[in-house]
PDB file of C-alpha atoms in Angstrom:
ATOM      1  CA  ASP A  52       0.000   0.000   0.000  1.00  0.00           C
ATOM      2  CA  LYS A  53       1.457   3.343  -1.138  1.00  0.00           C
ATOM      3  CA  LEU A  54       0.138   5.276   1.865  1.00  0.00           C
ATOM      4  CA  THR A  55       1.550   2.837   4.414  1.00  0.00           C
ATOM      5  CA  LYS A  56       4.904   2.782   2.609  1.00  0.00           C
ATOM      6  CA  GLU A  57       5.141   6.580   2.670  1.00  0.00           C
ATOM      7  CA  MET A  58       4.266   6.709   6.373  1.00  0.00           C
ATOM      8  CA  LYS A  59       6.846   4.056   7.236  1.00  0.00           C
ATOM      9  CA  GLU A  60       9.542   5.863   5.236  1.00  0.00           C
ATOM     10  CA  ALA A  61       8.759   9.139   7.015  1.00  0.00           C
ATOM     11  CA  ALA A  62       8.867   7.371  10.393  1.00  0.00           C
ATOM     12  CA  LYS A  63      12.217   5.778   9.518  1.00  0.00           C
ATOM     13  CA  LEU A  64      13.761   9.162   8.728  1.00  0.00           C
ATOM     14  CA  LEU A  65      12.543  10.522  12.063  1.00  0.00           C
ATOM     15  CA  GLU A  66      14.058   7.552  13.888  1.00  0.00           C
ATOM     16  CA  PHE A  67      17.434   8.277  12.271  1.00  0.00           C
ATOM     17  CA  GLU A  68      17.085  11.841  13.522  1.00  0.00           C
ATOM     18  CA  HIS A  69      16.167  10.639  17.026  1.00  0.00           C
ATOM     19  CA  GLU A  70      19.123   8.244  17.157  1.00  0.00           C
ATOM     20  CA  ALA A  71      21.543  10.917  15.981  1.00  0.00           C
ATOM     21  CA  LEU A  72      20.300  13.819  18.110  1.00  0.00           C
ATOM     22  CA  GLY A  73      18.470  12.103  20.960  1.00  0.00           C
ATOM     23  CA  MET A  74      15.277  13.984  20.140  1.00  0.00           C
ATOM     24  CA  TYR A  75      12.821  14.729  17.349  1.00  0.00           C
ATOM     25  CA  VAL A  76      13.600  18.113  15.758  1.00  0.00           C
ATOM     26  CA  SER A  77      12.038  18.387  12.293  1.00  0.00           C
ATOM     27  CA  ALA A  78       8.749  16.680  13.248  1.00  0.00           C
ATOM     28  CA  HIS A  79       7.144  14.209  15.669  1.00  0.00           C
ATOM     29  CA  PRO A  80       6.120  10.674  14.607  1.00  0.00           C
ATOM     30  CA  ILE A  81       2.529  11.526  15.550  1.00  0.00           C
ATOM     31  CA  ASP A  82       2.350  14.485  13.123  1.00  0.00           C
ATOM     32  CA  GLN A  83       1.308  12.460  10.062  1.00  0.00           C
ATOM     33  CA  TYR A  84      -1.523  10.786  12.027  1.00  0.00           C
ATOM     34  CA  GLU A  85      -2.764  13.886  13.852  1.00  0.00           C
ATOM     35  CA  PRO A  86      -5.082  15.323  11.139  1.00  0.00           C
ATOM     36  CA  TYR A  87      -6.880  11.951  10.906  1.00  0.00           C
ATOM     37  CA  ALA A  88      -7.148  11.704  14.698  1.00  0.00           C
ATOM     38  CA  LEU A  89      -8.585  15.232  14.958  1.00  0.00           C
ATOM     39  CA  ALA A  90     -11.175  14.488  12.257  1.00  0.00           C
ATOM     40  CA  SER A  91     -12.082  11.285  14.127  1.00  0.00           C
ATOM     41  CA  LYS A  92     -12.641  13.254  17.358  1.00  0.00           C
ATOM     42  CA  PHE A  93      -9.846  11.505  19.237  1.00  0.00           C
ATOM     43  CA  VAL A  94      -8.588  12.983  22.506  1.00  0.00           C
ATOM     44  CA  SER A  95      -4.986  13.810  23.358  1.00  0.00           C
ATOM     45  CA  SER A  96      -3.065  13.200  26.557  1.00  0.00           C
ATOM     46  CA  MET A  97      -3.425  16.925  27.258  1.00  0.00           C
ATOM     47  CA  ASP A  98      -7.227  16.690  27.000  1.00  0.00           C
ATOM     48  CA  ILE A  99      -7.210  13.903  29.576  1.00  0.00           C
ATOM     49  CA  ILE A 100      -4.770  15.583  31.959  1.00  0.00           C
ATOM     50  CA  ARG A 101      -6.580  18.935  31.834  1.00  0.00           C
ATOM     51  CA  SER A 102      -9.960  17.291  32.267  1.00  0.00           C
ATOM     52  CA  THR A 103      -8.922  15.275  35.306  1.00  0.00           C
ATOM     53  CA  GLU A 104      -6.606  17.763  37.018  1.00  0.00           C
ATOM     54  CA  GLU A 105      -7.832  21.293  36.294  1.00  0.00           C
ATOM     55  CA  LYS A 106     -10.846  22.577  38.205  1.00  0.00           C
ATOM     56  CA  ASP A 107     -11.879  25.269  35.694  1.00  0.00           C
ATOM     57  CA  VAL A 108     -12.730  22.802  32.912  1.00  0.00           C
ATOM     58  CA  ASN A 109     -16.323  23.113  31.676  1.00  0.00           C
ATOM     59  CA  LYS A 110     -18.492  20.313  33.103  1.00  0.00           C
ATOM     60  CA  ASN A 111     -19.717  19.401  29.613  1.00  0.00           C
ATOM     61  CA  GLN A 112     -16.127  18.986  28.420  1.00  0.00           C
ATOM     62  CA  ARG A 113     -14.881  17.036  31.439  1.00  0.00           C
ATOM     63  CA  LEU A 114     -13.853  13.434  30.804  1.00  0.00           C
ATOM     64  CA  ARG A 115     -15.135  11.271  33.609  1.00  0.00           C
ATOM     65  CA  ASP A 116     -14.075   7.929  34.984  1.00  0.00           C
ATOM     66  CA  GLY A 117     -15.393   5.246  32.638  1.00  0.00           C
ATOM     67  CA  THR A 118     -15.630   7.532  29.584  1.00  0.00           C
ATOM     68  CA  MET A 119     -14.995   5.639  26.340  1.00  0.00           C
ATOM     69  CA  LEU A 120     -12.379   7.415  24.237  1.00  0.00           C
ATOM     70  CA  ASP A 121      -9.881   7.037  21.402  1.00  0.00           C
ATOM     71  CA  ILE A 122      -6.270   8.176  21.412  1.00  0.00           C
ATOM     72  CA  ILE A 123      -3.273   7.737  19.143  1.00  0.00           C
ATOM     73  CA  GLY A 124       0.281   7.665  20.426  1.00  0.00           C
ATOM     74  CA  MET A 125       3.723   6.128  20.261  1.00  0.00           C
ATOM     75  CA  LEU A 126       4.702   3.185  22.455  1.00  0.00           C
ATOM     76  CA  THR A 127       7.721   4.180  24.559  1.00  0.00           C
ATOM     77  CA  HIS A 128       7.675   1.464  27.235  1.00  0.00           C
ATOM     78  CA  LYS A 129       5.938  -1.823  27.956  1.00  0.00           C
ATOM     79  CA  LYS A 130       5.837  -4.256  30.866  1.00  0.00           C
ATOM     80  CA  GLN A 131       4.418  -7.730  30.324  1.00  0.00           C
ATOM     81  CA  LEU A 132       3.341 -10.018  33.120  1.00  0.00           C
ATOM     82  CA  LYS A 133       1.275 -13.105  33.782  1.00  0.00           C
ATOM     83  CA  THR A 134      -2.043 -13.103  35.584  1.00  0.00           C
ATOM     84  CA  LYS A 135      -2.837 -15.638  38.295  1.00  0.00           C
ATOM     85  CA  LYS A 136      -4.477 -17.758  35.591  1.00  0.00           C
ATOM     86  CA  GLY A 137      -1.275 -17.731  33.557  1.00  0.00           C
ATOM     87  CA  ASP A 138      -2.535 -15.367  30.848  1.00  0.00           C
ATOM     88  CA  MET A 139      -0.327 -12.592  29.545  1.00  0.00           C
ATOM     89  CA  MET A 140      -1.239  -8.929  29.992  1.00  0.00           C
ATOM     90  CA  CYS A 141       0.685  -5.717  29.518  1.00  0.00           C
ATOM     91  CA  PHE A 142       1.172  -2.170  30.799  1.00  0.00           C
ATOM     92  CA  VAL A 143       2.044   0.224  27.982  1.00  0.00           C
ATOM     93  CA  GLN A 144       3.283   3.801  28.083  1.00  0.00           C
ATOM     94  CA  LEU A 145       1.781   5.755  25.177  1.00  0.00           C
ATOM     95  CA  GLU A 146       3.240   9.137  24.212  1.00  0.00           C
ATOM     96  CA  ASP A 147       1.842  11.869  21.993  1.00  0.00           C
ATOM     97  CA  LYS A 148       3.107  15.403  21.316  1.00  0.00           C
ATOM     98  CA  PHE A 149       1.959  16.660  24.722  1.00  0.00           C
ATOM     99  CA  SER A 150       2.631  14.006  27.348  1.00  0.00           C
ATOM    100  CA  SER A 151       2.278  10.273  28.012  1.00  0.00           C
ATOM    101  CA  LEU A 152      -0.310   7.970  29.571  1.00  0.00           C
ATOM    102  CA  GLU A 153      -0.401   4.436  30.875  1.00  0.00           C
ATOM    103  CA  VAL A 154      -2.547   1.957  28.969  1.00  0.00           C
ATOM    104  CA  VAL A 155      -3.594  -1.240  30.736  1.00  0.00           C
ATOM    105  CA  VAL A 156      -3.982  -4.156  28.334  1.00  0.00           C
ATOM    106  CA  PHE A 157      -5.776  -7.160  29.834  1.00  0.00           C
ATOM    107  CA  PRO A 158      -5.327 -10.709  28.413  1.00  0.00           C
ATOM    108  CA  LYS A 159      -8.173 -10.722  25.861  1.00  0.00           C
ATOM    109  CA  VAL A 160      -7.002  -7.526  24.160  1.00  0.00           C
ATOM    110  CA  PHE A 161      -3.333  -8.434  24.617  1.00  0.00           C
ATOM    111  CA  SER A 162      -3.713 -11.737  22.784  1.00  0.00           C
ATOM    112  CA  ALA A 163      -5.253  -9.935  19.808  1.00  0.00           C
ATOM    113  CA  ALA A 164      -2.722  -7.104  19.669  1.00  0.00           C
ATOM    114  CA  ALA A 165       0.521  -8.519  21.112  1.00  0.00           C
ATOM    115  CA  SER A 166       2.357  -8.354  17.774  1.00  0.00           C
ATOM    116  CA  LEU A 167       1.833  -4.570  17.656  1.00  0.00           C
ATOM    117  CA  PHE A 168       3.712  -3.809  20.875  1.00  0.00           C
ATOM    118  CA  LYS A 169       7.041  -2.813  19.337  1.00  0.00           C
ATOM    119  CA  ASP A 170       9.257  -0.007  20.551  1.00  0.00           C
ATOM    120  CA  ARG A 171       8.159   3.373  19.141  1.00  0.00           C
ATOM    121  CA  ALA A 172       5.247   1.834  17.256  1.00  0.00           C
ATOM    122  CA  VAL A 173       2.315   4.224  16.688  1.00  0.00           C
ATOM    123  CA  LEU A 174      -0.936   2.759  18.016  1.00  0.00           C
ATOM    124  CA  HIS A 175      -4.611   3.647  18.020  1.00  0.00           C
ATOM    125  CA  VAL A 176      -6.142   2.705  21.374  1.00  0.00           C
ATOM    126  CA  ARG A 177      -9.841   2.695  22.225  1.00  0.00           C
ATOM    127  CA  GLY A 178     -10.728   2.164  25.838  1.00  0.00           C
ATOM    128  CA  LYS A 179     -12.255   3.424  29.064  1.00  0.00           C
ATOM    129  CA  LEU A 180     -10.707   6.224  31.061  1.00  0.00           C
ATOM    130  CA  SER A 181      -9.737   5.316  34.615  1.00  0.00           C
ATOM    131  CA  CYS A 182      -9.219   8.357  36.836  1.00  0.00           C
ATOM    132  CA  LYS A 183      -9.199   7.298  40.457  1.00  0.00           C
ATOM    133  CA  GLU A 184      -8.374   9.603  43.334  1.00  0.00           C
ATOM    134  CA  ASP A 185      -4.625   9.831  44.080  1.00  0.00           C
ATOM    135  CA  GLU A 186      -3.807   7.975  40.830  1.00  0.00           C
ATOM    136  CA  ASN A 187      -2.616   9.240  37.469  1.00  0.00           C
ATOM    137  CA  PRO A 188      -5.272   8.810  34.762  1.00  0.00           C
ATOM    138  CA  LYS A 189      -4.916   5.695  32.636  1.00  0.00           C
ATOM    139  CA  ILE A 190      -6.776   3.938  29.842  1.00  0.00           C
ATOM    140  CA  ILE A 191      -8.183   0.412  30.089  1.00  0.00           C
ATOM    141  CA  ALA A 192      -7.806  -0.801  26.515  1.00  0.00           C
ATOM    142  CA  GLU A 193     -10.695  -2.491  24.718  1.00  0.00           C
ATOM    143  CA  PHE A 194      -9.308  -2.300  21.183  1.00  0.00           C
ATOM    144  CA  ILE A 195      -5.844  -1.663  19.728  1.00  0.00           C
ATOM    145  CA  GLU A 196      -4.663  -1.369  16.128  1.00  0.00           C
ATOM    146  CA  SER A 197      -1.641   0.056  14.345  1.00  0.00           C
ATOM    147  CA  GLY A 198      -1.618   3.722  13.393  1.00  0.00           C
ATOM    148  CA  GLU A 199      -1.267   2.704   9.742  1.00  0.00           C
ATOM    149  CA  ARG A 200      -4.385   0.538   9.925  1.00  0.00           C
ATOM    150  CA  PHE A 201      -6.326   3.402  11.499  1.00  0.00           C
ATOM    151  CA  VAL A 202      -5.305   5.767   8.678  1.00  0.00           C
ATOM    152  CA  GLN A 203      -6.197   3.207   6.000  1.00  0.00           C
ATOM    153  CA  GLN A 204      -9.717   2.961   7.460  1.00  0.00           C
ATOM    154  CA  ALA A 205     -10.032   6.744   7.739  1.00  0.00           C
ATOM    155  CA  GLN A 206      -9.010   7.098   4.104  1.00  0.00           C
ATOM    156  CA  GLN A 207     -12.295   5.430   3.085  1.00  0.00           C
ATOM    157  CA  LYS A 208     -14.536   7.893   4.922  1.00  0.00           C
ATOM    158  CA  SER A 209     -16.354  11.016   3.807  1.00  0.00           C
ATOM    159  CA  LEU A 210     -15.518  14.401   5.267  1.00  0.00           C
ATOM    160  CA  CYS A 211     -17.984  16.905   6.703  1.00  0.00           C
ATOM    161  CA  LEU A 212     -17.048  20.568   7.148  1.00  0.00           C
ATOM    162  CA  ARG A 213     -19.072  22.760   9.504  1.00  0.00           C
ATOM    163  CA  MET A 214     -19.558  26.472   9.009  1.00  0.00           C
ATOM    164  CA  ASP A 215     -22.256  29.148   9.175  1.00  0.00           C
ATOM    165  CA  SER A 216     -24.201  29.915   6.011  1.00  0.00           C
ATOM    166  CA  TYR A 217     -23.387  33.647   6.256  1.00  0.00           C
ATOM    167  CA  ASP A 218     -19.611  33.037   6.473  1.00  0.00           C
ATOM    168  CA  LYS A 219     -18.922  33.743   2.807  1.00  0.00           C
ATOM    169  CA  ALA A 220     -15.158  34.127   3.254  1.00  0.00           C
ATOM    170  CA  THR A 221     -14.738  30.620   4.694  1.00  0.00           C
ATOM    171  CA  ALA A 222     -17.133  29.161   2.122  1.00  0.00           C
ATOM    172  CA  ARG A 223     -15.100  30.710  -0.698  1.00  0.00           C
ATOM    173  CA  LYS A 224     -11.811  29.327   0.695  1.00  0.00           C
ATOM    174  CA  VAL A 225     -13.349  25.856   1.111  1.00  0.00           C
ATOM    175  CA  MET A 226     -14.716  25.861  -2.439  1.00  0.00           C
ATOM    176  CA  GLU A 227     -11.460  27.039  -4.000  1.00  0.00           C
ATOM    177  CA  TYR A 228      -9.355  24.511  -2.126  1.00  0.00           C
ATOM    178  CA  ALA A 229     -11.823  21.662  -2.696  1.00  0.00           C
ATOM    179  CA  GLN A 230     -11.816  22.330  -6.432  1.00  0.00           C
ATOM    180  CA  SER A 231      -7.992  22.168  -6.452  1.00  0.00           C
ATOM    181  CA  ILE A 232      -8.025  18.634  -4.970  1.00  0.00           C
ATOM    182  CA  ALA A 233     -11.183  17.289  -6.643  1.00  0.00           C
ATOM    183  CA  ASP A 234     -10.857  13.628  -7.641  1.00  0.00           C
ATOM    184  CA  GLU A 235     -13.791  11.833  -9.242  1.00  0.00           C
ATOM    185  CA  ASN A 236     -12.153   8.446  -8.561  1.00  0.00           C
ATOM    186  CA  SER A 237     -11.805   9.073  -4.824  1.00  0.00           C
ATOM    187  CA  PRO A 238     -14.080   7.363  -2.243  1.00  0.00           C
ATOM    188  CA  ASN A 239     -13.933  10.497  -0.078  1.00  0.00           C
ATOM    189  CA  ARG A 240     -17.088  12.573  -0.491  1.00  0.00           C
ATOM    190  CA  LEU A 241     -17.101  16.153   0.776  1.00  0.00           C
ATOM    191  CA  VAL A 242     -20.127  17.547   2.583  1.00  0.00           C
ATOM    192  CA  VAL A 243     -20.632  21.059   3.949  1.00  0.00           C
ATOM    193  CA  TYR A 244     -22.913  21.459   6.971  1.00  0.00           C
ATOM    194  CA  PHE A 245     -24.363  24.908   7.702  1.00  0.00           C
ATOM    195  CA  SER A 246     -24.866  24.742  11.453  1.00  0.00           C
ATOM    196  CA  ASP A 247     -26.948  27.914  11.777  1.00  0.00           C
ATOM    197  CA  ILE A 248     -29.668  26.645   9.416  1.00  0.00           C
ATOM    198  CA  LYS A 249     -29.003  22.925   9.966  1.00  0.00           C
ATOM    199  CA  LYS A 250     -28.662  22.072   6.284  1.00  0.00           C
ATOM    200  CA  THR A 251     -26.081  20.252   4.226  1.00  0.00           C
ATOM    201  CA  THR A 252     -24.813  20.721   0.722  1.00  0.00           C
ATOM    202  CA  GLY A 253     -22.059  19.508  -1.533  1.00  0.00           C
ATOM    203  CA  ILE A 254     -19.741  21.279  -3.952  1.00  0.00           C
ATOM    204  CA  ARG A 255     -20.840  20.388  -7.457  1.00  0.00           C
ATOM    205  CA  SER A 256     -17.348  20.725  -8.919  1.00  0.00           C
ATOM    206  CA  ALA A 257     -15.711  18.801  -6.046  1.00  0.00           C
ATOM    207  CA  GLN A 258     -18.102  16.112  -4.863  1.00  0.00           C
ATOM    208  CA  THR A 259     -15.190  13.783  -4.075  1.00  0.00           C
ATOM    209  CA  ILE A 260     -11.697  14.877  -3.113  1.00  0.00           C
ATOM    210  CA  LYS A 261      -8.178  13.556  -2.709  1.00  0.00           C
ATOM    211  CA  LEU A 262      -7.801  13.023   1.026  1.00  0.00           C
ATOM    212  CA  THR A 263      -4.321  13.023   2.563  1.00  0.00           C
ATOM    213  CA  ALA A 264      -2.885  14.263   5.859  1.00  0.00           C
ATOM    214  CA  GLN A 265      -1.912  17.481   4.082  1.00  0.00           C
ATOM    215  CA  THR A 266      -5.292  18.170   2.455  1.00  0.00           C
ATOM    216  CA  LEU A 267      -7.140  17.270   5.645  1.00  0.00           C
ATOM    217  CA  LYS A 268      -4.914  19.599   7.658  1.00  0.00           C
ATOM    218  CA  GLN A 269      -5.617  22.416   5.189  1.00  0.00           C
ATOM    219  CA  PHE A 270      -9.380  22.038   5.669  1.00  0.00           C
ATOM    220  CA  GLN A 271      -8.807  22.097   9.437  1.00  0.00           C
ATOM    221  CA  LEU A 272      -6.850  25.341   9.060  1.00  0.00           C
ATOM    222  CA  ILE A 273      -9.606  26.902   6.946  1.00  0.00           C
ATOM    223  CA  CYS A 274     -12.596  25.804   9.043  1.00  0.00           C
ATOM    224  CA  GLY A 275     -11.021  25.183  12.452  1.00  0.00           C
ATOM    225  CA  GLU A 276      -9.876  21.833  13.854  1.00  0.00           C
ATOM    226  CA  SER A 277     -13.219  21.103  15.528  1.00  0.00           C
ATOM    227  CA  ASN A 278     -15.170  21.847  12.335  1.00  0.00           C
ATOM    228  CA  ALA A 279     -13.813  19.083  10.105  1.00  0.00           C
ATOM    229  CA  ALA A 280     -15.026  15.582  10.959  1.00  0.00           C
ATOM    230  CA  PHE A 281     -15.248  12.202   9.303  1.00  0.00           C
ATOM    231  CA  MET A 282     -18.683  10.747   8.575  1.00  0.00           C
ATOM    232  CA  GLU A 283     -19.452   7.079   9.034  1.00  0.00           C
ATOM    233  CA  ARG A 284     -20.691   4.997   6.101  1.00  0.00           C
ATOM    234  CA  ARG A 285     -24.201   4.897   7.580  1.00  0.00           C
ATOM    235  CA  ASP A 286     -24.478   8.674   7.176  1.00  0.00           C
ATOM    236  CA  ASN A 287     -26.398   9.822   4.121  1.00  0.00           C
ATOM    237  CA  VAL A 288     -24.045  12.187   2.330  1.00  0.00           C
ATOM    238  CA  ASN A 289     -26.339  12.668  -0.666  1.00  0.00           C
ATOM    239  CA  GLY A 290     -29.185  14.287   1.205  1.00  0.00           C
ATOM    240  CA  THR A 291     -29.868  16.404   4.233  1.00  0.00           C
ATOM    241  CA  LYS A 292     -30.518  13.663   6.762  1.00  0.00           C
ATOM    242  CA  ASN A 293     -28.237  11.831   9.172  1.00  0.00           C
ATOM    243  CA  VAL A 294     -25.303  14.233   8.840  1.00  0.00           C
ATOM    244  CA  GLN A 295     -22.909  13.855  11.760  1.00  0.00           C
ATOM    245  CA  SER A 296     -23.978  16.243  14.496  1.00  0.00           C
ATOM    246  CA  TYR A 297     -21.367  18.345  16.283  1.00  0.00           C
TER     247      TYR A 297
END
């Protein structure tokens, strides 16, 4: 797969940089996954730390104990051990651009994902937040896949951009950029959702677009990171119903 090959080559160059300098300078391994994670409404380690430690966080934005969430990060440490029943489990340290978190991987999930636990591997983890008193927040994993697999799945989704119908400047920028990356052979449909009038539309000259980390990031810059989101296959992108709500 061309996409996976390009991502692995970019990661390899960064590892050479890390080995030579002891740090990442030109970029972070998470950078090429970040636009996809933002459009998938993933959280970051900073979101979790702020939500669990800072008192001024809005109640509606606070992540509570037991909240199901998704995060993408790089494995920097792992500790495997056997349970009393003799099954293998693992404690993983997952790092993103902001900080790191512990991920607890119980036997059922470990057996399905053990081959992915390689040093500095980028992983997508879905699980429940555990934030007990006097303990650092951690994630109890329920599903783990490689970062490359996550991106491959995201590459098949449609993209929804949110804006207000009276925001002509943003609409013009979206249309111009969409037309420059239009691709009639792409599976990625583009939908615009006008939140003030609760209606959707498409761009006739750019109904499907070439979706890459770079093009996705550009839409996020134009509309705002929180205003560009992937739509699931069940969403009806041809009409005005079942558009992902924000």
